[in-house]
Amino acid sequence: MRQPVPTEHNTTPSIWSRLSTITDYFAWPLRTSHYLELVNPLWTTHKMQARVEKVWDETRDARTITLRPGLNWRGHRAGQHVRVGIPANGKHYTRTYTISSPPERNDDCFTITVKAIDKGTISHHIVRNIKVGDYLPIGLPQGDFYLPDANPIQPLFITAGSGITPAFSMISSLIAQERLPDTCHLHYSPHEFDVVLGKQLKEMDAKHSRYHLNLLYTREGKDQHFSEAQLAALCPDWKERDVYACGPPSLLEAIEACFEQAGCSRNLHIERFRAPFTEIPKDAVGGKVRFAQSGIDTEADSETPLLKVAEDAGMNPPHGCRMGICHTCNTTLVSGCVRDLRTGEVLNEAGSIVQTCICAAAGDCELDL
Amino acid sequence: MKTHKLPVNLTDEQIEDFGRELDAIRDEILDSRGERDRAYILKVIKTQRSMALGARVLIYASLFFLPAWGHALAVWPVMLTLLGLGTFMLGIAKILENMEIAHNVLHAQWDWMKDPEIQSNIWEWDTMSPSDRWMHSHNVVHHTWTNVLEKDLDVGYGIMRVTPMQRWKPAYLLQPVYFILLMLLFEEGVAFHEQAIDDHIKGKNKFADFKPLLKRIGYKIWRQVAKDYIAWPLAAALVAIPISFFVDFSPLAVFGIVAGANAIANVIRNIWAFMIIFCGHFPAGVHNFTLEQVEGETRARWYLRQLLGSCNIEGGKLFHVLSGNLSHQIEHHLFPDMCSNRYKEASPRVRALADRYGLPYNSASLFRQFGTTWLKNIRLAFPGGGEPYQRNPSQATSS
């Protein structure tokens, strides 16, 4: 494969990597790992995969998937997330999910808990179609939403919906380490029956006297939405606590505003699932185009191919047939939105491959050129 | 109203209609891609890798049956059968890798899956030409300028006269020899099939201009040679050294046997690839074009040129897979980025469309296509040369 070998920092090459430099001569142009994959997909080093060991339905639309990662996995910290590659309808998608199990689990597996979100093709696909025995490409654990090594004096978790997952991992981890401090937890969900991981939460609440769980149902009669008054009532010392919040944008905004007003924003740690999406305009419009590598900004209308736009801006990007067949002009969309002039298809997912000779700006966009 | 100079009796409007109908076929098939296509390519890749590994193991296993071992089954017939089987299997694995997998992945046919492992920009293939160099000479030059004289490097590959439109030179007298040499050394030929090198031979650029290019090609060739002719034979020879103290057989011969088997596997692949590829644009009835004919070409006219300049080969399912679906050369040239397993469903639709517009659709058996390619090769080695076997002179190569 022509991709660069990932550089390993501050480590001397392992025996395996030294050995594979030699064995790779036998496998060229592939790597030894491509043949090991035939024997066991978990032994690969050119990519990491995980085997689906168990699927468990938490609620009618949320599922916990137990994954056994490949050999070069490293442990995670409670609260971190992981990239998971999911093939759906023939296409490969990548999504990021919080690891819901604590690092102290002793079977070398971890779990992700996925809730099918409205119009979310991929989350629906995971909840409905992923089955035991599937192999999914995964990344390494990432993210800085985790507990400090020194115990938080007194944590307060405010979560909603599937935002429970990092908090669940953190609380289970503290319990597993037998060092759970006095913990207050406010969790919001529409109804009692759709609390993700609800059974486990209630069990923890019953078993551990230091864990105080407040389940709030927002669509069962009275208004239970987050407010400062409610917070003060359920957790009187909230201003002194380290706060970990995760949930939908509306909840996080309300929490941020509340803590800012009280002047204790620095206690607040927030994890966001999704970056806010920009609206795609109904009628095609042009916009500002940024060519990231060349550092050139320019304006484009909605019908000029981006290749032409780049050339008019004095660049000479790679191109071939100029009619969308040879793919020499392929580049990556860094951010923003472009339109395929042939199909009218709109590409707005960062990382999408853009054929500049047949794509035009659809609003502002940034290309890796 | 007819402004184009193509050898068909269609007006500009009719050609544009024809183009729109092809676009419709393309869009419909591309829109229906899904899980089943992904399953197909993953299966082919897995089969190919298992086959290559199995073939290597079989070649090694055959060494255990060398007569020198002295056990009951250690006789030449057993050894050679296993060796032959392993070599043949390796040849097939290489054919599958080059034709159905790499050629098509490098055409970006599978990029729609967005699978980070199966992408045209990272795929490297098991042949001496570096992927990205080949993508330039093939995807860009050949697919854009298909069969256009002076533009498409594949017309005669710089050494052969494949159309009477090329002016005869005495050097062409030897072209049946080049033909066979190119067939045996096809992968080396492809590696050095570069515009820059061609220009240099014609005195258009300096050596320094393409020295980095030669280095890239050199590195790829070195890794190919290191694998097939050093690593695999050497490993066998190293094992044979201690054994040679007890069994009377030279480690050097072991090295030779494994290297030889790999060489034969490569030649099997070369011959097959050459045959399939030469049947794509050189059989009787195919058209070549002048620069003047493609001036101001629209997408529809480009489609028409691809149709007139390509030929299909008929065969069964396995034949199509082993030919990388280049047996559907016409569909491949019309829709180079359509995933290859879909050409068989595009083929009857394109053929019916061609019929409706009264256009030729050059499709015949491998025997006919390769046979007329040979005939033409021999005829055009000599000066002049229309195409005597052309049944319908109105469709003869226009010049």
PDB file of N, CA and C in Angstrom, chain A residues 1-3 24-30 34-35 37-38 46-47 87-92 320-321 323-328 330 342 352-353, chain B residues 26 34-35 38 49 108 111-117 121-126 131-132 139-140 144 220 223-224 227 231-232 235 299 302 337:
ATOM      1  N   MET A   1       0.839  -1.210   0.000  1.00  0.00           N
ATOM      2  CA  MET A   1       0.000   0.000   0.000  1.00  0.00           C
ATOM      3  C   MET A   1       0.864   1.245   0.000  1.00  0.00           C
ATOM      4  N   ARG A   2       0.407   2.266  -0.682  1.00  0.00           N
ATOM      5  CA  ARG A   2       1.235   3.441  -0.837  1.00  0.00           C
ATOM      6  C   ARG A   2       1.099   4.393   0.342  1.00  0.00           C
ATOM      7  N   GLN A   3       0.238   4.058   1.302  1.00  0.00           N
ATOM      8  CA  GLN A   3       0.056   4.987   2.403  1.00  0.00           C
ATOM      9  C   GLN A   3       1.296   5.013   3.294  1.00  0.00           C
ATOM     10  N   ASP A  24       7.755  -8.076   4.927  1.00  0.00           N
ATOM     11  CA  ASP A  24       7.039  -7.258   3.939  1.00  0.00           C
ATOM     12  C   ASP A  24       7.638  -7.394   2.541  1.00  0.00           C
ATOM     13  N   TYR A  25       8.914  -7.771   2.451  1.00  0.00           N
ATOM     14  CA  TYR A  25       9.504  -8.004   1.133  1.00  0.00           C
ATOM     15  C   TYR A  25       8.817  -9.167   0.413  1.00  0.00           C
ATOM     16  N   PHE A  26       8.261 -10.084   1.204  1.00  0.00           N
ATOM     17  CA  PHE A  26       7.555 -11.223   0.609  1.00  0.00           C
ATOM     18  C   PHE A  26       6.142 -10.827   0.172  1.00  0.00           C
ATOM     19  N   ALA A  27       5.620  -9.793   0.792  1.00  0.00           N
ATOM     20  CA  ALA A  27       4.202  -9.464   0.583  1.00  0.00           C
ATOM     21  C   ALA A  27       4.003  -8.300  -0.381  1.00  0.00           C
ATOM     22  N   TRP A  28       5.063  -7.563  -0.683  1.00  0.00           N
ATOM     23  CA  TRP A  28       4.955  -6.398  -1.555  1.00  0.00           C
ATOM     24  C   TRP A  28       4.070  -6.669  -2.763  1.00  0.00           C
ATOM     25  N   PRO A  29       3.249  -5.742  -3.206  1.00  0.00           N
ATOM     26  CA  PRO A  29       3.069  -4.383  -2.706  1.00  0.00           C
ATOM     27  C   PRO A  29       2.141  -4.291  -1.494  1.00  0.00           C
ATOM     28  N   LEU A  30       1.705  -5.428  -0.984  1.00  0.00           N
ATOM     29  CA  LEU A  30       0.914  -5.390   0.239  1.00  0.00           C
ATOM     30  C   LEU A  30       1.866  -5.472   1.423  1.00  0.00           C
ATOM     31  N   HIS A  34      -1.609  -7.793   5.625  1.00  0.00           N
ATOM     32  CA  HIS A  34      -2.746  -8.085   4.746  1.00  0.00           C
ATOM     33  C   HIS A  34      -2.997  -9.594   4.639  1.00  0.00           C
ATOM     34  N   TYR A  35      -1.922 -10.370   4.791  1.00  0.00           N
ATOM     35  CA  TYR A  35      -2.091 -11.825   4.732  1.00  0.00           C
ATOM     36  C   TYR A  35      -2.476 -12.388   6.091  1.00  0.00           C
ATOM     37  N   GLU A  37      -4.375 -10.952   8.015  1.00  0.00           N
ATOM     38  CA  GLU A  37      -5.801 -10.635   8.092  1.00  0.00           C
ATOM     39  C   GLU A  37      -6.650 -11.810   7.609  1.00  0.00           C
ATOM     40  N   LEU A  38      -6.116 -12.566   6.649  1.00  0.00           N
ATOM     41  CA  LEU A  38      -6.857 -13.719   6.134  1.00  0.00           C
ATOM     42  C   LEU A  38      -7.045 -14.757   7.234  1.00  0.00           C
ATOM     43  N   HIS A  46      -1.874  -2.959   9.619  1.00  0.00           N
ATOM     44  CA  HIS A  46      -2.083  -1.868   8.662  1.00  0.00           C
ATOM     45  C   HIS A  46      -3.378  -1.121   8.931  1.00  0.00           C
ATOM     46  N   LYS A  47      -4.246  -1.730   9.673  1.00  0.00           N
ATOM     47  CA  LYS A  47      -5.447  -1.045  10.146  1.00  0.00           C
ATOM     48  C   LYS A  47      -5.885  -1.785  11.391  1.00  0.00           C
ATOM     49  N   PRO A  87     -19.733  -0.104   7.464  1.00  0.00           N
ATOM     50  CA  PRO A  87     -20.212  -0.203   6.091  1.00  0.00           C
ATOM     51  C   PRO A  87     -21.733  -0.268   6.081  1.00  0.00           C
ATOM     52  N   ALA A  88     -22.345   0.635   5.309  1.00  0.00           N
ATOM     53  CA  ALA A  88     -23.801   0.609   5.192  1.00  0.00           C
ATOM     54  C   ALA A  88     -24.153   0.897   3.740  1.00  0.00           C
ATOM     55  N   ASN A  89     -24.988   0.089   3.159  1.00  0.00           N
ATOM     56  CA  ASN A  89     -25.365   0.209   1.744  1.00  0.00           C
ATOM     57  C   ASN A  89     -24.141   0.246   0.839  1.00  0.00           C
ATOM     58  N   GLY A  90     -23.111  -0.492   1.203  1.00  0.00           N
ATOM     59  CA  GLY A  90     -21.923  -0.572   0.367  1.00  0.00           C
ATOM     60  C   GLY A  90     -20.916   0.515   0.632  1.00  0.00           C
ATOM     61  N   LYS A  91     -21.326   1.550   1.343  1.00  0.00           N
ATOM     62  CA  LYS A  91     -20.398   2.651   1.580  1.00  0.00           C
ATOM     63  C   LYS A  91     -19.809   2.565   2.980  1.00  0.00           C
ATOM     64  N   HIS A  92     -18.617   3.124   3.087  1.00  0.00           N
ATOM     65  CA  HIS A  92     -17.932   3.099   4.371  1.00  0.00           C
ATOM     66  C   HIS A  92     -18.151   4.438   5.064  1.00  0.00           C
ATOM     67  N   GLY A 320      -6.867  16.004 -14.998  1.00  0.00           N
ATOM     68  CA  GLY A 320      -6.671  15.151 -16.151  1.00  0.00           C
ATOM     69  C   GLY A 320      -7.680  15.480 -17.222  1.00  0.00           C
ATOM     70  N   CYS A 321      -8.742  14.718 -17.260  1.00  0.00           N
ATOM     71  CA  CYS A 321      -9.669  14.771 -18.382  1.00  0.00           C
ATOM     72  C   CYS A 321     -10.604  15.975 -18.327  1.00  0.00           C
ATOM     73  N   MET A 323     -13.444  16.159 -17.173  1.00  0.00           N
ATOM     74  CA  MET A 323     -14.848  15.804 -17.374  1.00  0.00           C
ATOM     75  C   MET A 323     -15.302  14.707 -16.411  1.00  0.00           C
ATOM     76  N   GLY A 324     -14.561  14.545 -15.338  1.00  0.00           N
ATOM     77  CA  GLY A 324     -15.041  13.643 -14.302  1.00  0.00           C
ATOM     78  C   GLY A 324     -14.813  12.171 -14.523  1.00  0.00           C
ATOM     79  N   ILE A 325     -13.896  11.807 -15.423  1.00  0.00           N
ATOM     80  CA  ILE A 325     -13.707  10.370 -15.597  1.00  0.00           C
ATOM     81  C   ILE A 325     -12.386   9.833 -15.057  1.00  0.00           C
ATOM     82  N   CYS A 326     -11.353  10.680 -14.991  1.00  0.00           N
ATOM     83  CA  CYS A 326     -10.044  10.083 -14.684  1.00  0.00           C
ATOM     84  C   CYS A 326      -9.653  10.204 -13.218  1.00  0.00           C
ATOM     85  N   HIS A 327     -10.313  11.037 -12.454  1.00  0.00           N
ATOM     86  CA  HIS A 327     -10.087  11.164 -11.011  1.00  0.00           C
ATOM     87  C   HIS A 327      -8.703  11.664 -10.639  1.00  0.00           C
ATOM     88  N   THR A 328      -7.989  12.263 -11.580  1.00  0.00           N
ATOM     89  CA  THR A 328      -6.684  12.816 -11.244  1.00  0.00           C
ATOM     90  C   THR A 328      -6.848  14.020 -10.325  1.00  0.00           C
ATOM     91  N   ASN A 330      -8.934  14.466  -7.950  1.00  0.00           N
ATOM     92  CA  ASN A 330      -9.525  14.192  -6.637  1.00  0.00           C
ATOM     93  C   ASN A 330      -8.800  14.928  -5.506  1.00  0.00           C
ATOM     94  N   ARG A 342     -22.706  17.133 -11.962  1.00  0.00           N
ATOM     95  CA  ARG A 342     -23.345  16.129 -12.805  1.00  0.00           C
ATOM     96  C   ARG A 342     -24.621  15.613 -12.174  1.00  0.00           C
ATOM     97  N   SER A 352     -14.712  14.088   2.547  1.00  0.00           N
ATOM     98  CA  SER A 352     -15.222  13.548   1.280  1.00  0.00           C
ATOM     99  C   SER A 352     -14.223  13.803   0.169  1.00  0.00           C
ATOM    100  N   ILE A 353     -14.207  12.896  -0.795  1.00  0.00           N
ATOM    101  CA  ILE A 353     -13.361  13.087  -1.965  1.00  0.00           C
ATOM    102  C   ILE A 353     -14.116  13.975  -2.952  1.00  0.00           C
TER     103      ILE A 353
ATOM    104  N   ARG B  26     -25.712   5.313 -17.508  1.00  0.00           N
ATOM    105  CA  ARG B  26     -24.653   5.465 -16.502  1.00  0.00           C
ATOM    106  C   ARG B  26     -25.252   5.851 -15.146  1.00  0.00           C
ATOM    107  N   GLY B  34     -24.490  -0.645  -4.302  1.00  0.00           N
ATOM    108  CA  GLY B  34     -24.771  -0.840  -2.876  1.00  0.00           C
ATOM    109  C   GLY B  34     -24.010  -1.995  -2.282  1.00  0.00           C
ATOM    110  N   GLU B  35     -24.600  -2.551  -1.229  1.00  0.00           N
ATOM    111  CA  GLU B  35     -23.947  -3.582  -0.425  1.00  0.00           C
ATOM    112  C   GLU B  35     -23.446  -4.762  -1.258  1.00  0.00           C
ATOM    113  N   ARG B  38     -20.135  -4.053  -2.856  1.00  0.00           N
ATOM    114  CA  ARG B  38     -19.060  -4.087  -1.872  1.00  0.00           C
ATOM    115  C   ARG B  38     -18.690  -5.530  -1.530  1.00  0.00           C
ATOM    116  N   ARG B  49      -6.014 -12.929  -2.498  1.00  0.00           N
ATOM    117  CA  ARG B  49      -4.917 -13.019  -1.518  1.00  0.00           C
ATOM    118  C   ARG B  49      -4.736 -14.453  -1.030  1.00  0.00           C
ATOM    119  N   ALA B 108     -10.616   4.237 -10.038  1.00  0.00           N
ATOM    120  CA  ALA B 108     -11.505   4.861  -9.057  1.00  0.00           C
ATOM    121  C   ALA B 108     -12.907   4.264  -9.103  1.00  0.00           C
ATOM    122  N   ASP B 111     -14.025   3.906  -5.496  1.00  0.00           N
ATOM    123  CA  ASP B 111     -13.873   5.046  -4.592  1.00  0.00           C
ATOM    124  C   ASP B 111     -15.196   5.441  -3.944  1.00  0.00           C
ATOM    125  N   TRP B 112     -16.305   5.152  -4.614  1.00  0.00           N
ATOM    126  CA  TRP B 112     -17.611   5.539  -4.059  1.00  0.00           C
ATOM    127  C   TRP B 112     -17.869   4.888  -2.708  1.00  0.00           C
ATOM    128  N   MET B 113     -17.206   3.748  -2.449  1.00  0.00           N
ATOM    129  CA  MET B 113     -17.426   3.087  -1.159  1.00  0.00           C
ATOM    130  C   MET B 113     -16.782   3.866  -0.022  1.00  0.00           C
ATOM    131  N   LYS B 114     -15.834   4.732  -0.375  1.00  0.00           N
ATOM    132  CA  LYS B 114     -15.073   5.503   0.612  1.00  0.00           C
ATOM    133  C   LYS B 114     -14.358   4.606   1.605  1.00  0.00           C
ATOM    134  N   ASP B 115     -14.124   3.377   1.214  1.00  0.00           N
ATOM    135  CA  ASP B 115     -13.390   2.477   2.091  1.00  0.00           C
ATOM    136  C   ASP B 115     -11.923   2.913   2.066  1.00  0.00           C
ATOM    137  N   PRO B 116     -11.368   3.252   3.236  1.00  0.00           N
ATOM    138  CA  PRO B 116      -9.995   3.768   3.225  1.00  0.00           C
ATOM    139  C   PRO B 116      -8.983   2.760   2.688  1.00  0.00           C
ATOM    140  N   GLU B 117      -9.347   1.477   2.626  1.00  0.00           N
ATOM    141  CA  GLU B 117      -8.415   0.462   2.145  1.00  0.00           C
ATOM    142  C   GLU B 117      -8.486   0.283   0.631  1.00  0.00           C
ATOM    143  N   ASN B 121      -6.292   6.362  -4.782  1.00  0.00           N
ATOM    144  CA  ASN B 121      -5.092   7.144  -4.498  1.00  0.00           C
ATOM    145  C   ASN B 121      -4.082   6.447  -3.593  1.00  0.00           C
ATOM    146  N   ILE B 122      -4.428   5.307  -3.010  1.00  0.00           N
ATOM    147  CA  ILE B 122      -3.438   4.629  -2.164  1.00  0.00           C
ATOM    148  C   ILE B 122      -3.098   3.232  -2.664  1.00  0.00           C
ATOM    149  N   TRP B 123      -3.814   2.738  -3.634  1.00  0.00           N
ATOM    150  CA  TRP B 123      -3.618   1.343  -4.045  1.00  0.00           C
ATOM    151  C   TRP B 123      -2.314   1.181  -4.814  1.00  0.00           C
ATOM    152  N   GLU B 124      -1.553   0.165  -4.438  1.00  0.00           N
ATOM    153  CA  GLU B 124      -0.353  -0.150  -5.212  1.00  0.00           C
ATOM    154  C   GLU B 124      -0.536  -1.562  -5.753  1.00  0.00           C
ATOM    155  N   TRP B 125      -0.160  -1.767  -7.012  1.00  0.00           N
ATOM    156  CA  TRP B 125      -0.458  -3.084  -7.592  1.00  0.00           C
ATOM    157  C   TRP B 125       0.768  -3.933  -7.839  1.00  0.00           C
ATOM    158  N   ASP B 126       0.515  -5.207  -8.080  1.00  0.00           N
ATOM    159  CA  ASP B 126       1.574  -6.201  -8.221  1.00  0.00           C
ATOM    160  C   ASP B 126       2.075  -6.261  -9.665  1.00  0.00           C
ATOM    161  N   SER B 131       1.720   2.544  -9.462  1.00  0.00           N
ATOM    162  CA  SER B 131       0.302   2.851  -9.688  1.00  0.00           C
ATOM    163  C   SER B 131       0.037   4.260 -10.200  1.00  0.00           C
ATOM    164  N   ASP B 132       0.661   5.243  -9.553  1.00  0.00           N
ATOM    165  CA  ASP B 132       0.306   6.612  -9.926  1.00  0.00           C
ATOM    166  C   ASP B 132       0.827   6.971 -11.322  1.00  0.00           C
ATOM    167  N   ASN B 139      -5.166   6.190 -17.330  1.00  0.00           N
ATOM    168  CA  ASN B 139      -6.455   6.859 -17.059  1.00  0.00           C
ATOM    169  C   ASN B 139      -6.551   8.210 -17.747  1.00  0.00           C
ATOM    170  N   VAL B 140      -5.458   8.962 -17.712  1.00  0.00           N
ATOM    171  CA  VAL B 140      -5.529  10.311 -18.268  1.00  0.00           C
ATOM    172  C   VAL B 140      -5.297  10.285 -19.771  1.00  0.00           C
ATOM    173  N   THR B 144      -8.584   9.576 -22.174  1.00  0.00           N
ATOM    174  CA  THR B 144      -9.064  10.834 -22.727  1.00  0.00           C
ATOM    175  C   THR B 144      -8.914  10.838 -24.251  1.00  0.00           C
ATOM    176  N   LYS B 220      10.057   0.703  -7.813  1.00  0.00           N
ATOM    177  CA  LYS B 220       8.955  -0.264  -7.921  1.00  0.00           C
ATOM    178  C   LYS B 220       9.463  -1.570  -8.512  1.00  0.00           C
ATOM    179  N   ARG B 223      11.406  -3.568  -5.932  1.00  0.00           N
ATOM    180  CA  ARG B 223      10.604  -4.291  -4.942  1.00  0.00           C
ATOM    181  C   ARG B 223       9.921  -5.511  -5.566  1.00  0.00           C
ATOM    182  N   GLN B 224       9.513  -5.395  -6.829  1.00  0.00           N
ATOM    183  CA  GLN B 224       8.897  -6.539  -7.506  1.00  0.00           C
ATOM    184  C   GLN B 224       9.917  -7.671  -7.669  1.00  0.00           C
ATOM    185  N   LYS B 227      10.832  -9.336  -4.372  1.00  0.00           N
ATOM    186  CA  LYS B 227       9.840 -10.289  -3.890  1.00  0.00           C
ATOM    187  C   LYS B 227       9.909 -11.615  -4.650  1.00  0.00           C
ATOM    188  N   ALA B 231      13.389 -12.686  -2.412  1.00  0.00           N
ATOM    189  CA  ALA B 231      12.860 -13.096  -1.103  1.00  0.00           C
ATOM    190  C   ALA B 231      12.339 -14.536  -1.089  1.00  0.00           C
ATOM    191  N   TRP B 232      11.395 -14.833  -1.967  1.00  0.00           N
ATOM    192  CA  TRP B 232      10.794 -16.180  -1.937  1.00  0.00           C
ATOM    193  C   TRP B 232      11.815 -17.275  -2.272  1.00  0.00           C
ATOM    194  N   ALA B 235      14.459 -17.605   0.709  1.00  0.00           N
ATOM    195  CA  ALA B 235      13.959 -18.267   1.921  1.00  0.00           C
ATOM    196  C   ALA B 235      14.017 -19.779   1.740  1.00  0.00           C
ATOM    197  N   ARG B 299     -19.086  15.937 -24.998  1.00  0.00           N
ATOM    198  CA  ARG B 299     -19.094  14.678 -24.251  1.00  0.00           C
ATOM    199  C   ARG B 299     -19.747  13.565 -25.073  1.00  0.00           C
ATOM    200  N   TRP B 302     -17.400  12.371 -27.599  1.00  0.00           N
ATOM    201  CA  TRP B 302     -16.371  11.566 -26.934  1.00  0.00           C
ATOM    202  C   TRP B 302     -16.899  10.153 -26.708  1.00  0.00           C
ATOM    203  N   ASP B 337     -15.312   4.778 -14.771  1.00  0.00           N
ATOM    204  CA  ASP B 337     -15.348   4.688 -13.310  1.00  0.00           C
ATOM    205  C   ASP B 337     -16.564   3.938 -12.773  1.00  0.00           C
TER     206      ASP B 337
END
